[in-house]
PDB file of C-alpha atoms in Angstrom:
ATOM      1  CA  TYR A   1       0.000   0.000   0.000  1.00 57.00           C
ATOM      2  CA  PRO A   2      -0.453   2.545  -1.582  1.00 63.00           C
ATOM      3  CA  PRO A   3      -1.685   0.708  -4.679  1.00 69.00           C
ATOM      4  CA  LYS A   4       0.129   0.956  -7.998  1.00 75.00           C
ATOM      5  CA  ASN A   5      -1.823   2.358 -10.909  1.00 76.00           C
ATOM      6  CA  THR A   6       0.224   0.597 -13.570  1.00 79.00           C
ATOM      7  CA  SER A   7      -0.300  -2.919 -14.852  1.00 84.00           C
ATOM      8  CA  GLU A   8       2.143  -5.472 -13.448  1.00 79.00           C
ATOM      9  CA  LEU A   9       1.097  -8.333 -15.746  1.00 79.00           C
ATOM     10  CA  ASN A  10      -0.201  -8.750 -19.277  1.00 86.00           C
ATOM     11  CA  ILE A  11      -2.256 -11.949 -19.537  1.00 88.00           C
ATOM     12  CA  PHE A  12      -2.891 -11.220 -23.203  1.00 87.00           C
ATOM     13  CA  GLN A  13       0.754 -11.896 -24.032  1.00 88.00           C
ATOM     14  CA  GLU A  14       1.143 -15.046 -21.923  1.00 84.00           C
ATOM     15  CA  ASN A  15       1.475 -18.390 -23.643  1.00 86.00           C
ATOM     16  CA  LYS A  16       0.754 -20.522 -20.583  1.00 84.00           C
ATOM     17  CA  LYS A  17      -2.222 -22.294 -19.110  1.00 82.00           C
ATOM     18  CA  MET A  18      -3.940 -19.668 -16.991  1.00 89.00           C
ATOM     19  CA  PHE A  19      -6.802 -19.884 -14.574  1.00 90.00           C
ATOM     20  CA  THR A  20      -8.543 -17.708 -12.069  1.00 92.00           C
ATOM     21  CA  LEU A  21     -11.344 -17.979  -9.557  1.00 90.00           C
ATOM     22  CA  LEU A  22     -14.241 -15.559  -9.312  1.00 93.00           C
ATOM     23  CA  ARG A  23     -16.656 -14.898  -6.505  1.00 91.00           C
ATOM     24  CA  LYS A  24     -19.936 -13.074  -6.612  1.00 94.00           C
ATOM     25  CA  PRO A  25     -18.829  -9.458  -7.004  1.00 95.00           C
ATOM     26  CA  ASN A  26     -20.906  -8.192  -4.070  1.00 94.00           C
ATOM     27  CA  ASN A  27     -19.434 -10.866  -1.801  1.00 91.00           C
ATOM     28  CA  THR A  28     -15.935  -9.985  -3.000  1.00 91.00           C
ATOM     29  CA  MET A  29     -16.414  -6.299  -2.212  1.00 93.00           C
ATOM     30  CA  ILE A  30     -17.846  -6.989   1.229  1.00 92.00           C
ATOM     31  CA  SER A  31     -15.079  -9.442   2.050  1.00 87.00           C
ATOM     32  CA  ALA A  32     -12.380  -7.059   0.783  1.00 88.00           C
ATOM     33  CA  TYR A  33     -13.764  -4.232   2.907  1.00 89.00           C
ATOM     34  CA  TYR A  34     -13.528  -6.295   6.067  1.00 86.00           C
ATOM     35  CA  HIS A  35     -10.118  -7.630   5.063  1.00 83.00           C
ATOM     36  CA  PHE A  36      -8.548  -4.233   4.244  1.00 81.00           C
ATOM     37  CA  ASN A  37     -10.418  -1.980   6.661  1.00 79.00           C
ATOM     38  CA  HIS A  38      -7.773  -2.284   9.383  1.00 75.00           C
ATOM     39  CA  ILE A  39      -5.337  -0.623   6.936  1.00 79.00           C
ATOM     40  CA  LEU A  40      -7.615   1.779   5.066  1.00 77.00           C
ATOM     41  CA  LYS A  41      -9.774   2.888   7.989  1.00 83.00           C
ATOM     42  CA  MET A  42     -12.656   4.193   5.905  1.00 88.00           C
ATOM     43  CA  SER A  43     -16.395   3.724   5.900  1.00 91.00           C
ATOM     44  CA  PHE A  44     -17.971   0.858   4.010  1.00 91.00           C
ATOM     45  CA  LEU A  45     -19.562   3.157   1.412  1.00 92.00           C
ATOM     46  CA  ASP A  46     -16.349   5.153   0.919  1.00 93.00           C
ATOM     47  CA  PHE A  47     -14.489   1.894   0.308  1.00 91.00           C
ATOM     48  CA  CYS A  48     -17.114   0.739  -2.198  1.00 92.00           C
ATOM     49  CA  ASP A  49     -16.994   4.080  -4.016  1.00 92.00           C
ATOM     50  CA  GLN A  50     -13.197   4.019  -4.194  1.00 89.00           C
ATOM     51  CA  VAL A  51     -12.477   0.354  -4.970  1.00 90.00           C
ATOM     52  CA  THR A  52     -14.366  -1.034  -7.966  1.00 95.00           C
ATOM     53  CA  ASP A  53     -14.165  -3.967 -10.385  1.00 97.00           C
ATOM     54  CA  MET A  54     -11.440  -5.637  -8.316  1.00 94.00           C
ATOM     55  CA  GLN A  55     -11.625  -9.031  -9.973  1.00 95.00           C
ATOM     56  CA  THR A  56     -11.430  -7.610 -13.491  1.00 96.00           C
ATOM     57  CA  LYS A  57      -8.580  -5.266 -12.527  1.00 95.00           C
ATOM     58  CA  PHE A  58      -6.696  -8.215 -11.058  1.00 92.00           C
ATOM     59  CA  LEU A  59      -6.947 -10.080 -14.367  1.00 94.00           C
ATOM     60  CA  LEU A  60      -5.659  -6.987 -16.155  1.00 94.00           C
ATOM     61  CA  GLY A  61      -2.607  -6.952 -13.887  1.00 91.00           C
ATOM     62  CA  TYR A  62      -3.613  -3.939 -11.804  1.00 92.00           C
ATOM     63  CA  ASP A  63      -3.610  -3.676  -8.058  1.00 89.00           C
ATOM     64  CA  ILE A  64      -7.174  -4.375  -6.929  1.00 85.00           C
ATOM     65  CA  ASN A  65      -7.160  -1.122  -4.946  1.00 84.00           C
ATOM     66  CA  SER A  66      -5.856   0.972  -7.847  1.00 88.00           C
ATOM     67  CA  ASN A  67      -8.032   3.652  -9.360  1.00 87.00           C
ATOM     68  CA  TYR A  68      -7.666   2.175 -12.873  1.00 92.00           C
ATOM     69  CA  GLN A  69     -10.981   2.347 -14.701  1.00 94.00           C
ATOM     70  CA  VAL A  70     -11.781  -0.874 -16.578  1.00 96.00           C
ATOM     71  CA  THR A  71     -12.966  -0.334 -20.159  1.00 97.00           C
ATOM     72  CA  ASN A  72     -15.276  -2.218 -22.477  1.00 97.00           C
ATOM     73  CA  ASN A  73     -12.214  -3.074 -24.580  1.00 97.00           C
ATOM     74  CA  ASP A  74     -10.535  -4.629 -21.511  1.00 96.00           C
ATOM     75  CA  PHE A  75     -13.633  -6.705 -20.839  1.00 97.00           C
ATOM     76  CA  ASN A  76     -13.896  -7.894 -24.446  1.00 97.00           C
ATOM     77  CA  LYS A  77     -10.233  -8.956 -24.463  1.00 95.00           C
ATOM     78  CA  ILE A  78     -10.795 -11.029 -21.320  1.00 96.00           C
ATOM     79  CA  LYS A  79     -13.926 -12.598 -22.850  1.00 96.00           C
ATOM     80  CA  LYS A  80     -11.881 -13.561 -25.920  1.00 95.00           C
ATOM     81  CA  LEU A  81      -9.295 -15.348 -23.746  1.00 94.00           C
ATOM     82  CA  ILE A  82     -12.121 -17.235 -22.030  1.00 94.00           C
ATOM     83  CA  ASP A  83     -13.786 -18.138 -25.332  1.00 95.00           C
ATOM     84  CA  GLU A  84     -10.473 -19.422 -26.707  1.00 93.00           C
ATOM     85  CA  ARG A  85      -9.951 -21.442 -23.489  1.00 91.00           C
ATOM     86  CA  LYS A  86      -6.653 -19.642 -22.875  1.00 92.00           C
ATOM     87  CA  LEU A  87      -8.055 -18.491 -19.535  1.00 93.00           C
ATOM     88  CA  ILE A  88     -10.022 -21.011 -17.501  1.00 92.00           C
ATOM     89  CA  VAL A  89     -12.342 -19.396 -14.980  1.00 93.00           C
ATOM     90  CA  GLY A  90     -13.869 -21.127 -12.010  1.00 89.00           C
ATOM     91  CA  ILE A  91     -16.617 -19.590  -9.945  1.00 88.00           C
ATOM     92  CA  HIS A  92     -16.407 -20.065  -6.193  1.00 78.00           C
ATOM     93  CA  LYS A  93     -19.026 -22.459  -4.805  1.00 76.00           C
ATOM     94  CA  THR A  94     -20.463 -23.411  -8.216  1.00 79.00           C
ATOM     95  CA  GLU A  95     -19.987 -26.266 -10.665  1.00 80.00           C
ATOM     96  CA  LYS A  96     -17.748 -23.942 -12.708  1.00 80.00           C
ATOM     97  CA  MET A  97     -14.972 -24.933 -10.278  1.00 80.00           C
ATOM     98  CA  ILE A  98     -14.811 -28.286 -12.069  1.00 82.00           C
ATOM     99  CA  ASP A  99     -13.057 -26.562 -15.003  1.00 81.00           C
ATOM    100  CA  ILE A 100     -10.239 -25.542 -12.646  1.00 79.00           C
ATOM    101  CA  TYR A 101      -9.989 -28.996 -11.089  1.00 81.00           C
ATOM    102  CA  ASN A 102      -9.807 -30.564 -14.546  1.00 82.00           C
ATOM    103  CA  LEU A 103      -7.098 -28.126 -15.658  1.00 81.00           C
ATOM    104  CA  LEU A 104      -5.066 -28.926 -12.539  1.00 80.00           C
ATOM    105  CA  GLU A 105      -5.859 -32.631 -12.932  1.00 83.00           C
ATOM    106  CA  LEU A 106      -7.365 -32.801  -9.437  1.00 78.00           C
ATOM    107  CA  PRO A 107      -9.790 -35.676  -8.885  1.00 79.00           C
ATOM    108  CA  LEU A 108     -13.052 -34.250  -7.576  1.00 75.00           C
ATOM    109  CA  ASP A 109     -13.043 -36.621  -4.605  1.00 75.00           C
ATOM    110  CA  LYS A 110      -9.647 -35.228  -3.507  1.00 70.00           C
ATOM    111  CA  VAL A 111     -10.574 -31.532  -3.450  1.00 68.00           C
ATOM    112  CA  ASP A 112     -10.460 -30.079   0.029  1.00 61.00           C
ATOM    113  CA  ASN A 113     -13.483 -27.782   0.385  1.00 57.00           C
ATOM    114  CA  TYR A 114     -12.245 -26.647   3.773  1.00 45.00           C
ATOM    115  CA  ILE A 115      -9.266 -24.849   2.254  1.00 49.00           C
ATOM    116  CA  LEU A 116     -11.378 -23.175  -0.419  1.00 49.00           C
ATOM    117  CA  ASN A 117     -13.725 -21.714   2.172  1.00 49.00           C
ATOM    118  CA  LYS A 118     -11.310 -20.916   5.004  1.00 51.00           C
ATOM    119  CA  LYS A 119     -11.400 -17.470   6.598  1.00 55.00           C
ATOM    120  CA  VAL A 120      -8.934 -16.457   9.272  1.00 58.00           C
ATOM    121  CA  GLY A 121      -9.414 -13.437  11.491  1.00 62.00           C
ATOM    122  CA  VAL A 122     -12.174 -11.832   9.405  1.00 63.00           C
ATOM    123  CA  ASN A 123     -15.604 -11.836  11.001  1.00 71.00           C
ATOM    124  CA  TYR A 124     -18.711 -10.512   9.280  1.00 73.00           C
ATOM    125  CA  ARG A 125     -22.039 -11.767   7.995  1.00 75.00           C
ATOM    126  CA  LEU A 126     -23.276 -10.989   4.501  1.00 77.00           C
ATOM    127  CA  GLY A 127     -26.766 -10.653   5.971  1.00 78.00           C
ATOM    128  CA  ASP A 128     -25.593  -7.639   7.985  1.00 82.00           C
ATOM    129  CA  ILE A 129     -25.180  -5.622   4.779  1.00 89.00           C
ATOM    130  CA  SER A 130     -28.393  -3.852   3.792  1.00 92.00           C
ATOM    131  CA  SER A 131     -30.028  -4.444   0.419  1.00 93.00           C
ATOM    132  CA  ASP A 132     -29.473  -0.747  -0.424  1.00 94.00           C
ATOM    133  CA  LYS A 133     -25.739  -1.152   0.125  1.00 93.00           C
ATOM    134  CA  LYS A 134     -25.709  -4.329  -1.973  1.00 94.00           C
ATOM    135  CA  LYS A 135     -27.496  -2.478  -4.804  1.00 95.00           C
ATOM    136  CA  HIS A 136     -24.937   0.314  -4.521  1.00 95.00           C
ATOM    137  CA  ILE A 137     -22.066  -2.188  -4.804  1.00 95.00           C
ATOM    138  CA  LYS A 138     -23.645  -3.852  -7.841  1.00 95.00           C
ATOM    139  CA  LYS A 139     -24.093  -0.520  -9.603  1.00 96.00           C
ATOM    140  CA  LEU A 140     -20.418   0.401  -9.097  1.00 96.00           C
ATOM    141  CA  ASN A 141     -18.906  -2.921 -10.195  1.00 97.00           C
ATOM    142  CA  ILE A 142     -20.210  -3.170 -13.730  1.00 97.00           C
ATOM    143  CA  TYR A 143     -17.371  -5.190 -15.238  1.00 98.00           C
ATOM    144  CA  ASP A 144     -17.012  -7.611 -12.349  1.00 98.00           C
ATOM    145  CA  ASN A 145     -20.730  -8.348 -12.634  1.00 97.00           C
ATOM    146  CA  LEU A 146     -20.539  -8.708 -16.419  1.00 98.00           C
ATOM    147  CA  LEU A 147     -17.568 -11.060 -16.107  1.00 97.00           C
ATOM    148  CA  TYR A 148     -19.224 -13.153 -13.401  1.00 97.00           C
ATOM    149  CA  ASP A 149     -22.452 -13.462 -15.402  1.00 96.00           C
ATOM    150  CA  TYR A 150     -20.563 -14.216 -18.629  1.00 97.00           C
ATOM    151  CA  VAL A 151     -18.631 -17.086 -17.078  1.00 95.00           C
ATOM    152  CA  LEU A 152     -21.585 -18.434 -15.112  1.00 93.00           C
ATOM    153  CA  ASN A 153     -23.781 -18.536 -18.212  1.00 92.00           C
ATOM    154  CA  SER A 154     -21.235 -19.805 -20.732  1.00 87.00           C
TER     155      SER A 154
END
């Protein structure tokens, strides 16, 4: 911290098997707030207004807390990688995780769900976040929501 506003990685030039995991964008934002709040010391809404499209920025090589603004062109380039199966995307707690397990050649009966869902030292309940705040988060994270929906429905 402070976050860098330059890309540290270019996945569009990589010639390797790549994969990533996505979570529901609202859940990601809420989790990130509680994870980073001890450093940032800001209100929930200020955090949500400042930090947007974290998952998409991460794929673009930017710090998730950077103020880089994701573009439609960025999103379309990521979609192309997914369509060409150059980027395998799993979605946390859905059957889309099977694509990741297959890529890593992990037998489904050997996957440790405990590790995938482990939280240490972060205590919050998604139900404690009002529906108005959740709507606000969704409105601000356009590309993360588009990416999540694209992968989930493809």
